[in-house]
Amino acid sequence: MSSLRTGSNRSLEYPVIPLRNALMVPYVITPILVGRPGSLDALEQAYLGDKTVICVTQKNNLQGEEDPPAKDMYRIGTICSVLQIFRMPDGNVRALIEGRERISIKRFKRTKTIMKAQIYPAGFIMGSIDHELEAMVRSLKRSFQEYVHLSRTIPEESLVPLDEIEKPEEFFYFVLTNLDIDLKTKQQIFEMDDFHTAINELYELLINEIEILKLEKNIDIKVKGKLGKLQREYYLHEQLKIIHKELGISEEEQEDLIRFRQLLEETPLNDEAKKRAQEEIKRLSRLTPHAQEYSVVYHYLTWMFDLPWSKPAKTDIDIVKARGILDEDHYGLEKVKERILEHLAVIKLAGGSKGQILCFVGPPGVGKTSLGKSIARALGRKFVRLSLGGVRDEAEIRGHRRTYIGALPGVIIQSMKKAGTTNPLIMMDEVDKMSVDFRGDPSAALLEVLDAEQNHEFRDHYLDFGYDLSKVLFITTANQLGPIPKPLIDRMEVIHIPGYTSIEKLHIAEEHLVPKQIEHHNLNEHIDLTFEAKAIEGIIESYTREAGVRDLERKISTVVRKVIRTYLEKPKKKKYTIKPTELKNWLGVPHYLYPEIDRTPQVGIVTGLAWTAAGGEILQVEVIKLPGEGKVTLTGKLGDVMKESAQAAISYARLHAEELGIDADCHKKCDLHLHIPEGAIPKDGPSAGVTMTTAIVSALSGLKVDCDVAMTGEITLSGKVLPIGGLEEKLIAAKQAGIKRVIVPKKNEPRISEIKKEVLKGLKIIFVERIEEVLEIALIKS
């Protein structure tokens, strides 16, 4: 928040909002209702600019005066910040304004649409903070607390901020704005320059109001004792009408209360929510539209009644139909579809999911989110997607408490409102990309959401009552399991979607992606476009490198756009066939060139296999021997795990130097430089030990490495080969690179039966238990 005292002493110019029946003071956040055209324009200009506006009180309160002249406005006002604006259906705007500093208006200046004011600061003359002032502040505080307890119009919640106020002038403004006295008197006190004089005057007025309230209370007690029930109700209604008229409460605002009371009768709230709604409606009835709490309570009740409370819509699950929908929307993924159909069968037979939360784990673009849409379509449920990527605040899940300005419910309650039914399918994407900081752990908040034993009474901080989520079907997605906390994984059933082979991508492109792009670009009416199968294969092999098909779809879309442009330049030609020999014309130079299988065997260069969030990757490890004194250099932006694997590989080579044909004193006579290309890309993972060991042994012994072999696995210092993860993705990468033989840890052999036949076709899998077996296979002995 900028200060007027910063910089030069020249006066500044800002838009002006004249206030009727209200005084804006510093340090106080106040909602105002803006309806006059000039005020709306001034508010709009301020909100689109630096959000600074001048609020000044009118001397008269004529309702019909749309454009008050400068002479009818006081010259002492407040410079304010516009925090939020809420547009109402009737064209008016509710704005949340925070007072910053008292100012004096030098002159008013009227433009075509708004009024502006040249201002300069007009703060209090404070003097020294002595014992007398401190005593006055304490007395004022005690008296204000008594005043709030006696008052009928000021809620008890107004006392909450008192403990947090430290500055005397901030406390002075707080009491002044909450004191129910004549506006002209308030303005007179507000305009006083000497702080000691102003606070004394305010204290005297406060004491006077307390005495009046005590008398009113005694009179009310006596009168109420004499009035009968009917007379009392008539008296209260008439009094309410007069109060509404005096406070300027419109009929629309009275209708809000009537509407909320009607919704309370019609909406099947649970007991806790119903009690809370009754309290808030009663509270709203006591507030004026200009009170700070009015808009807070109004929006809270709106959220409460907008949530779905009725019984869930009936859904009929047809397993055969569901299978047809999954096959229609997705090619392949047979095991994934089987598990989904089993899940749907349980829901149909048992009448619910029995706490099972599915979690689709796989690289980007493999169809995790679209699988969720297909499940929703098969179940006949409303589909709602929310992304958890980048969420680091627990309040985004559980909502903000209403004590915060601009508080809202969390994404779970927002999704329920969006769904409009109590049994939607909510898909939580990127659950692995949540993070933790000082604002809390959002993954811990999800535990209650995804736990069937707890989510029937999910408590959002904003609503602050239990809401039933037990009928919701939750599905989560992630690129990898590593970042997900273990307690959260325990509440989910993980289904791995490893990626697609080139053959599967070809079928997906022919059956889904190409027809989708042709329909999307409306080609059927103008152009006859076909893709040869070899052309699609060329795009897959030379222009994309991914586990999914997202980039493949983008490349097909690029070709379609270029065809459209060519057609518009030459309208006579309407038939286009995309051939593999023409891909360079449509997509430019190939982006990726996979290694050829006839590479020349070389010393110290080994082909490894790695897993990434985007699928499997080929990892080239290079080691060279240099004259030196045993120094080891590691480059290629390696992580800690890979650095440790390299150290273990070097230790193994030194320990077995004699049997490996390595000079025993080699570590004293030479340096080693281990490098993995593409140094800008971070690399880490516990599966490169075998590859590094083979490369180091090859460099030290001078033996060449078979270029037709790729490998994966971690080693121990004793030479054992440990199992790895992501086997299918790594085998797909080897197949795409033209590798024929792959060395895999023996303990991964049971996983082979789960891998697609298309992946294994043409690959020779060699299982090993020790590093000696790897060296025997990979090194070419002369």
mmCIF file of C-alpha atoms in Angstrom, residues 14-319:
data_model
loop_
_atom_site.group_PDB
_atom_site.id
_atom_site.type_symbol
_atom_site.label_atom_id
_atom_site.label_comp_id
_atom_site.label_asym_id
_atom_site.label_seq_id
_atom_site.Cartn_x
_atom_site.Cartn_y
_atom_site.Cartn_z
ATOM 1 C CA TYR A 14 -7.600 10.529 -8.020
ATOM 2 C CA PRO A 15 -11.221 9.582 -8.867
ATOM 3 C CA VAL A 16 -13.878 10.519 -6.288
ATOM 4 C CA ILE A 17 -16.824 8.475 -4.963
ATOM 5 C CA PRO A 18 -19.296 10.653 -3.010
ATOM 6 C CA LEU A 19 -20.862 8.763 -0.082
ATOM 7 C CA ARG A 20 -24.410 9.169 1.213
ATOM 8 C CA ASN A 21 -25.076 8.253 4.856
ATOM 9 C CA ALA A 22 -21.550 6.869 5.262
ATOM 10 C CA LEU A 23 -18.117 7.962 6.403
ATOM 11 C CA MET A 24 -14.997 6.141 5.187
ATOM 12 C CA VAL A 25 -12.027 6.221 7.592
ATOM 13 C CA PRO A 26 -8.455 4.829 7.471
ATOM 14 C CA TYR A 27 -7.577 1.298 8.627
ATOM 15 C CA VAL A 28 -11.168 0.065 8.178
ATOM 16 C CA ILE A 29 -12.449 -2.246 5.431
ATOM 17 C CA THR A 30 -16.042 -1.392 4.496
ATOM 18 C CA PRO A 31 -18.449 -2.696 1.813
ATOM 19 C CA ILE A 32 -20.281 0.035 -0.103
ATOM 20 C CA LEU A 33 -23.132 -0.160 -2.609
ATOM 21 C CA VAL A 34 -22.387 1.902 -5.737
ATOM 22 C CA GLY A 35 -25.227 2.714 -8.129
ATOM 23 C CA ARG A 36 -24.817 6.249 -9.465
ATOM 24 C CA PRO A 37 -23.288 6.400 -12.983
ATOM 25 C CA GLY A 38 -20.496 8.800 -12.018
ATOM 26 C CA SER A 39 -19.552 6.705 -8.987
ATOM 27 C CA LEU A 40 -19.631 3.498 -11.045
ATOM 28 C CA ASP A 41 -17.297 5.045 -13.628
ATOM 29 C CA ALA A 42 -14.940 6.294 -10.910
ATOM 30 C CA LEU A 43 -14.894 2.832 -9.267
ATOM 31 C CA GLU A 44 -14.273 1.127 -12.620
ATOM 32 C CA GLN A 45 -11.424 3.502 -13.503
ATOM 33 C CA ALA A 46 -9.792 2.995 -10.102
ATOM 34 C CA TYR A 47 -10.156 -0.805 -10.200
ATOM 35 C CA LEU A 48 -8.604 -1.036 -13.643
ATOM 36 C CA GLY A 49 -5.794 1.325 -12.597
ATOM 37 C CA ASP A 50 -3.878 1.371 -9.322
ATOM 38 C CA LYS A 51 -7.098 0.601 -7.348
ATOM 39 C CA THR A 52 -6.919 3.991 -5.569
ATOM 40 C CA VAL A 53 -10.038 6.095 -5.052
ATOM 41 C CA ILE A 54 -11.073 9.069 -2.877
ATOM 42 C CA CYS A 55 -14.142 8.541 -0.648
ATOM 43 C CA VAL A 56 -15.741 11.734 0.688
ATOM 44 C CA THR A 57 -19.072 12.248 2.477
ATOM 45 C CA GLN A 58 -21.859 14.419 1.050
ATOM 46 C CA LYS A 59 -23.218 17.242 3.175
ATOM 47 C CA ASN A 60 -26.792 16.399 2.141
ATOM 48 C CA ASN A 61 -28.326 12.960 1.558
ATOM 49 C CA LEU A 62 -30.760 13.619 -1.310
ATOM 50 C CA GLN A 63 -31.580 10.231 -2.837
ATOM 51 C CA GLY A 64 -32.432 11.553 -6.284
ATOM 52 C CA GLU A 65 -29.236 13.572 -6.743
ATOM 53 C CA GLU A 66 -27.167 11.618 -9.287
ATOM 54 C CA ASP A 67 -24.332 14.108 -9.688
ATOM 55 C CA PRO A 68 -23.688 16.103 -6.467
ATOM 56 C CA PRO A 69 -21.798 19.398 -6.935
ATOM 57 C CA ALA A 70 -18.457 20.045 -5.263
ATOM 58 C CA LYS A 71 -19.977 22.534 -2.815
ATOM 59 C CA ASP A 72 -22.139 19.737 -1.338
ATOM 60 C CA MET A 73 -19.145 17.617 -0.347
ATOM 61 C CA TYR A 74 -16.831 17.881 2.649
ATOM 62 C CA ARG A 75 -13.182 18.772 2.070
ATOM 63 C CA ILE A 76 -11.736 16.168 4.437
ATOM 64 C CA GLY A 77 -11.997 12.601 3.183
ATOM 65 C CA THR A 78 -10.063 9.349 2.918
ATOM 66 C CA ILE A 79 -7.855 7.863 0.216
ATOM 67 C CA CYS A 80 -8.821 4.215 -0.179
ATOM 68 C CA SER A 81 -7.900 0.987 -1.959
ATOM 69 C CA VAL A 82 -10.502 -1.012 -3.906
ATOM 70 C CA LEU A 83 -10.046 -4.640 -2.760
ATOM 71 C CA GLN A 84 -12.916 -6.394 -4.551
ATOM 72 C CA ILE A 85 -16.007 -5.618 -6.580
ATOM 73 C CA PHE A 86 -19.195 -7.700 -6.883
ATOM 74 C CA ARG A 87 -21.589 -6.931 -9.716
ATOM 75 C CA MET A 88 -25.254 -7.259 -8.728
ATOM 76 C CA PRO A 89 -28.079 -8.357 -11.056
ATOM 77 C CA ASP A 90 -29.735 -4.917 -10.851
ATOM 78 C CA GLY A 91 -26.661 -3.152 -12.275
ATOM 79 C CA ASN A 92 -25.368 -1.894 -8.933
ATOM 80 C CA VAL A 93 -21.924 -2.873 -7.671
ATOM 81 C CA ARG A 94 -20.900 -3.919 -4.171
ATOM 82 C CA ALA A 95 -17.305 -2.870 -3.542
ATOM 83 C CA LEU A 96 -14.980 -3.787 -0.694
ATOM 84 C CA ILE A 97 -13.024 -0.626 0.186
ATOM 85 C CA GLU A 98 -10.100 -0.267 2.605
ATOM 86 C CA GLY A 99 -9.298 3.208 4.006
ATOM 87 C CA ARG A 100 -5.630 4.126 3.851
ATOM 88 C CA GLU A 101 -5.089 7.727 4.958
ATOM 89 C CA ARG A 102 -6.956 10.879 5.866
ATOM 90 C CA ILE A 103 -6.559 13.546 3.169
ATOM 91 C CA SER A 104 -7.539 17.134 2.496
ATOM 92 C CA ILE A 105 -9.066 18.044 -0.846
ATOM 93 C CA LYS A 106 -7.462 21.032 -2.524
ATOM 94 C CA ARG A 107 -9.978 21.265 -5.340
ATOM 95 C CA PHE A 108 -12.502 19.130 -7.213
ATOM 96 C CA LYS A 109 -12.197 18.659 -10.968
ATOM 97 C CA ARG A 110 -15.067 17.295 -13.071
ATOM 98 C CA THR A 111 -14.471 15.343 -16.312
ATOM 99 C CA LYS A 112 -17.079 14.063 -18.771
ATOM 100 C CA THR A 113 -17.943 10.981 -16.741
ATOM 101 C CA ILE A 114 -16.387 11.263 -13.288
ATOM 102 C CA MET A 115 -15.240 13.708 -10.640
ATOM 103 C CA LYS A 116 -11.587 13.848 -9.578
ATOM 104 C CA ALA A 117 -9.916 15.592 -6.656
ATOM 105 C CA GLN A 118 -6.499 17.085 -6.077
ATOM 106 C CA ILE A 119 -5.429 16.051 -2.571
ATOM 107 C CA TYR A 120 -2.660 16.246 -0.032
ATOM 108 C CA PRO A 121 -2.179 14.319 3.229
ATOM 109 C CA ALA A 122 -3.939 15.552 6.365
ATOM 110 C CA GLY A 123 -2.865 13.216 9.146
ATOM 111 C CA PHE A 124 -3.438 13.857 12.839
ATOM 112 C CA ILE A 125 -1.142 16.066 14.878
ATOM 113 C CA MET A 126 -0.223 13.265 17.298
ATOM 114 C CA GLY A 127 2.209 14.851 19.729
ATOM 115 C CA SER A 128 3.810 12.571 22.285
ATOM 116 C CA ILE A 129 2.115 9.381 23.468
ATOM 117 C CA ASP A 130 2.012 10.125 27.229
ATOM 118 C CA HIS A 131 0.331 8.394 30.144
ATOM 119 C CA GLU A 132 -2.757 10.542 29.785
ATOM 120 C CA LEU A 133 -3.304 9.427 26.177
ATOM 121 C CA GLU A 134 -2.697 5.792 27.077
ATOM 122 C CA ALA A 135 -5.239 6.027 29.886
ATOM 123 C CA MET A 136 -7.746 7.655 27.532
ATOM 124 C CA VAL A 137 -7.306 4.831 24.982
ATOM 125 C CA ARG A 138 -7.873 2.176 27.664
ATOM 126 C CA SER A 139 -10.990 3.935 28.934
ATOM 127 C CA LEU A 140 -12.285 4.271 25.394
ATOM 128 C CA LYS A 141 -11.723 0.571 24.814
ATOM 129 C CA ARG A 142 -13.622 -0.482 27.962
ATOM 130 C CA SER A 143 -16.462 1.895 27.197
ATOM 131 C CA PHE A 144 -16.724 0.680 23.599
ATOM 132 C CA GLN A 145 -16.977 -2.934 24.778
ATOM 133 C CA GLU A 146 -19.841 -1.918 27.082
ATOM 134 C CA TYR A 147 -21.452 0.003 24.215
ATOM 135 C CA VAL A 148 -21.343 -3.054 21.907
ATOM 136 C CA HIS A 149 -22.913 -5.254 24.603
ATOM 137 C CA LEU A 150 -25.762 -2.776 25.010
ATOM 138 C CA SER A 151 -26.266 -2.022 21.316
ATOM 139 C CA ARG A 152 -28.860 -3.873 19.253
ATOM 140 C CA THR A 153 -27.382 -3.002 15.866
ATOM 141 C CA ILE A 154 -23.701 -3.771 16.351
ATOM 142 C CA PRO A 155 -22.830 -7.510 16.413
ATOM 143 C CA GLU A 156 -20.631 -8.946 19.159
ATOM 144 C CA GLU A 157 -18.135 -9.982 16.446
ATOM 145 C CA SER A 158 -17.161 -6.311 16.156
ATOM 146 C CA LEU A 159 -15.093 -6.757 19.326
ATOM 147 C CA VAL A 160 -12.877 -9.455 17.781
ATOM 148 C CA PRO A 161 -10.386 -7.100 16.038
ATOM 149 C CA LEU A 162 -9.832 -5.013 19.213
ATOM 150 C CA ASP A 163 -7.083 -7.308 20.527
ATOM 151 C CA GLU A 164 -5.125 -6.957 17.282
ATOM 152 C CA ILE A 165 -5.198 -3.122 17.142
ATOM 153 C CA GLU A 166 -2.012 -1.500 18.429
ATOM 154 C CA LYS A 167 -1.919 2.062 17.061
ATOM 155 C CA PRO A 168 -4.016 4.661 18.999
ATOM 156 C CA GLU A 169 -5.189 6.350 15.791
ATOM 157 C CA GLU A 170 -6.229 2.967 14.301
ATOM 158 C CA PHE A 171 -8.321 2.262 17.424
ATOM 159 C CA PHE A 172 -9.807 5.761 17.241
ATOM 160 C CA TYR A 173 -10.989 5.197 13.663
ATOM 161 C CA PHE A 174 -12.349 1.747 14.525
ATOM 162 C CA VAL A 175 -14.548 3.156 17.301
ATOM 163 C CA LEU A 176 -15.602 6.165 15.227
ATOM 164 C CA THR A 177 -16.837 4.033 12.311
ATOM 165 C CA ASN A 178 -18.747 1.617 14.584
ATOM 166 C CA LEU A 179 -20.356 4.256 16.805
ATOM 167 C CA ASP A 180 -24.034 4.733 15.949
ATOM 168 C CA ILE A 181 -24.229 8.535 16.037
ATOM 169 C CA ASP A 182 -25.240 11.326 13.681
ATOM 170 C CA LEU A 183 -23.133 11.363 10.500
ATOM 171 C CA LYS A 184 -22.548 15.118 10.723
ATOM 172 C CA THR A 185 -21.134 14.703 14.230
ATOM 173 C CA LYS A 186 -18.888 11.894 13.018
ATOM 174 C CA GLN A 187 -17.556 14.125 10.237
ATOM 175 C CA GLN A 188 -16.855 16.948 12.712
ATOM 176 C CA ILE A 189 -14.761 14.636 14.887
ATOM 177 C CA PHE A 190 -13.090 13.159 11.797
ATOM 178 C CA GLU A 191 -12.014 16.643 10.662
ATOM 179 C CA MET A 192 -10.294 17.531 13.946
ATOM 180 C CA ASP A 193 -6.542 17.892 13.432
ATOM 181 C CA ASP A 194 -5.334 17.418 17.017
ATOM 182 C CA PHE A 195 -5.540 13.758 18.018
ATOM 183 C CA HIS A 196 -5.843 14.421 21.790
ATOM 184 C CA THR A 197 -8.817 16.721 21.193
ATOM 185 C CA ALA A 198 -10.489 14.272 18.791
ATOM 186 C CA ILE A 199 -10.196 11.236 21.071
ATOM 187 C CA ASN A 200 -11.519 13.189 24.068
ATOM 188 C CA GLU A 201 -14.519 14.348 22.037
ATOM 189 C CA LEU A 202 -15.171 10.780 20.872
ATOM 190 C CA TYR A 203 -14.974 9.467 24.430
ATOM 191 C CA GLU A 204 -17.559 11.994 25.650
ATOM 192 C CA LEU A 205 -19.951 11.027 22.836
ATOM 193 C CA LEU A 206 -19.447 7.334 23.606
ATOM 194 C CA ILE A 207 -20.261 7.818 27.308
ATOM 195 C CA ASN A 208 -23.373 9.781 26.341
ATOM 196 C CA GLU A 209 -24.538 7.014 23.954
ATOM 197 C CA ILE A 210 -23.989 4.362 26.641
ATOM 198 C CA GLU A 211 -26.272 6.255 29.042
ATOM 199 C CA ILE A 212 -28.963 6.567 26.345
ATOM 200 C CA LEU A 213 -28.724 2.835 25.557
ATOM 201 C CA LYS A 214 -29.109 1.970 29.231
ATOM 202 C CA LEU A 215 -32.239 4.099 29.439
ATOM 203 C CA GLU A 216 -33.635 2.524 26.244
ATOM 204 C CA LYS A 217 -32.984 -0.919 27.649
ATOM 205 C CA ASN A 218 -34.869 -0.135 30.846
ATOM 206 C CA ILE A 219 -37.765 1.369 28.890
ATOM 207 C CA ASP A 220 -37.915 -1.646 26.550
ATOM 208 C CA ILE A 221 -38.020 -4.039 29.492
ATOM 209 C CA LYS A 222 -40.922 -2.147 31.021
ATOM 210 C CA VAL A 223 -42.805 -1.772 27.702
ATOM 211 C CA LYS A 224 -42.325 -5.386 26.635
ATOM 212 C CA GLY A 225 -43.720 -6.555 29.932
ATOM 213 C CA LYS A 226 -46.978 -4.717 29.223
ATOM 214 C CA LEU A 227 -47.446 -5.611 25.588
ATOM 215 C CA GLY A 228 -49.332 -8.726 24.599
ATOM 216 C CA LYS A 229 -48.076 -11.128 21.933
ATOM 217 C CA LEU A 230 -50.030 -9.568 19.042
ATOM 218 C CA GLN A 231 -49.240 -6.033 20.125
ATOM 219 C CA ARG A 232 -45.574 -6.938 20.466
ATOM 220 C CA GLU A 233 -45.405 -8.448 16.975
ATOM 221 C CA TYR A 234 -47.190 -5.439 15.483
ATOM 222 C CA TYR A 235 -44.865 -3.087 17.315
ATOM 223 C CA LEU A 236 -41.762 -4.946 16.121
ATOM 224 C CA HIS A 237 -42.921 -5.066 12.488
ATOM 225 C CA GLU A 238 -43.716 -1.379 12.470
ATOM 226 C CA GLN A 239 -40.418 -0.640 14.143
ATOM 227 C CA LEU A 240 -38.615 -2.784 11.568
ATOM 228 C CA LYS A 241 -40.279 -0.897 8.714
ATOM 229 C CA ILE A 242 -39.205 2.424 10.154
ATOM 230 C CA ILE A 243 -35.667 1.148 10.743
ATOM 231 C CA HIS A 244 -35.439 -0.153 7.151
ATOM 232 C CA LYS A 245 -36.692 3.155 5.839
ATOM 233 C CA GLU A 246 -34.276 5.175 7.964
ATOM 234 C CA LEU A 247 -31.303 2.969 7.026
ATOM 235 C CA GLY A 248 -32.178 2.983 3.339
ATOM 236 C CA ILE A 249 -32.659 -0.799 3.079
ATOM 237 C CA SER A 250 -34.222 -1.538 -0.286
ATOM 238 C CA GLU A 251 -37.068 -3.937 -0.956
ATOM 239 C CA GLU A 252 -34.640 -6.153 -2.834
ATOM 240 C CA GLU A 253 -32.558 -6.587 0.311
ATOM 241 C CA GLN A 254 -35.695 -7.443 2.263
ATOM 242 C CA GLU A 255 -36.500 -9.973 -0.457
ATOM 243 C CA ASP A 256 -33.075 -11.574 0.141
ATOM 244 C CA LEU A 257 -34.113 -12.409 3.680
ATOM 245 C CA ILE A 258 -37.449 -13.789 2.499
ATOM 246 C CA ARG A 259 -35.695 -15.863 -0.187
ATOM 247 C CA PHE A 260 -33.158 -17.300 2.265
ATOM 248 C CA ARG A 261 -35.919 -18.226 4.723
ATOM 249 C CA GLN A 262 -37.820 -19.957 1.918
ATOM 250 C CA LEU A 263 -34.687 -21.850 0.825
ATOM 251 C CA LEU A 264 -34.178 -22.925 4.434
ATOM 252 C CA GLU A 265 -37.608 -24.562 4.393
ATOM 253 C CA GLU A 266 -37.175 -26.173 0.951
ATOM 254 C CA THR A 267 -33.549 -27.385 1.069
ATOM 255 C CA PRO A 268 -32.910 -30.748 2.790
ATOM 256 C CA LEU A 269 -29.897 -29.555 4.827
ATOM 257 C CA ASN A 270 -28.366 -31.814 7.446
ATOM 258 C CA ASP A 271 -28.962 -30.883 11.088
ATOM 259 C CA GLU A 272 -25.665 -29.055 11.571
ATOM 260 C CA ALA A 273 -26.006 -27.066 8.342
ATOM 261 C CA LYS A 274 -29.629 -26.191 9.106
ATOM 262 C CA LYS A 275 -28.694 -24.821 12.517
ATOM 263 C CA ARG A 276 -25.889 -22.765 10.990
ATOM 264 C CA ALA A 277 -28.222 -21.419 8.274
ATOM 265 C CA GLN A 278 -30.784 -20.333 10.881
ATOM 266 C CA GLU A 279 -28.086 -18.480 12.830
ATOM 267 C CA GLU A 280 -26.727 -16.714 9.725
ATOM 268 C CA ILE A 281 -30.187 -15.675 8.469
ATOM 269 C CA LYS A 282 -30.974 -14.247 11.896
ATOM 270 C CA ARG A 283 -27.652 -12.462 11.823
ATOM 271 C CA LEU A 284 -28.304 -11.069 8.333
ATOM 272 C CA SER A 285 -31.645 -9.683 9.442
ATOM 273 C CA ARG A 286 -29.884 -7.563 12.093
ATOM 274 C CA LEU A 287 -27.268 -6.119 9.720
ATOM 275 C CA THR A 288 -27.543 -3.063 7.514
ATOM 276 C CA PRO A 289 -26.514 -3.345 3.850
ATOM 277 C CA HIS A 290 -23.621 -0.983 4.549
ATOM 278 C CA ALA A 291 -22.251 -3.065 7.420
ATOM 279 C CA GLN A 292 -18.955 -4.849 6.866
ATOM 280 C CA GLU A 293 -20.483 -8.224 7.675
ATOM 281 C CA TYR A 294 -23.494 -7.995 5.341
ATOM 282 C CA SER A 295 -21.826 -9.169 2.123
ATOM 283 C CA VAL A 296 -19.872 -11.847 4.040
ATOM 284 C CA VAL A 297 -23.043 -13.395 5.469
ATOM 285 C CA TYR A 298 -24.903 -12.983 2.158
ATOM 286 C CA HIS A 299 -22.282 -14.874 0.160
ATOM 287 C CA TYR A 300 -21.958 -17.552 2.845
ATOM 288 C CA LEU A 301 -25.697 -18.303 2.693
ATOM 289 C CA THR A 302 -25.585 -18.254 -1.106
ATOM 290 C CA TRP A 303 -22.826 -20.882 -1.101
ATOM 291 C CA MET A 304 -24.701 -22.996 1.433
ATOM 292 C CA PHE A 305 -27.931 -23.151 -0.565
ATOM 293 C CA ASP A 306 -26.177 -23.511 -3.962
ATOM 294 C CA LEU A 307 -24.621 -26.819 -2.898
ATOM 295 C CA PRO A 308 -26.408 -30.032 -3.960
ATOM 296 C CA TRP A 309 -28.300 -31.512 -0.993
ATOM 297 C CA SER A 310 -30.952 -33.688 -2.604
ATOM 298 C CA LYS A 311 -30.673 -37.420 -3.157
ATOM 299 C CA PRO A 312 -28.265 -38.498 -5.929
ATOM 300 C CA ALA A 313 -29.620 -39.075 -9.410
ATOM 301 C CA LYS A 314 -30.179 -42.733 -10.237
ATOM 302 C CA THR A 315 -27.588 -44.236 -12.583
ATOM 303 C CA ASP A 316 -27.906 -47.515 -14.456
ATOM 304 C CA ILE A 317 -24.586 -49.272 -15.082
ATOM 305 C CA ASP A 318 -24.495 -51.520 -18.163
ATOM 306 C CA ILE A 319 -21.137 -53.349 -18.223
#
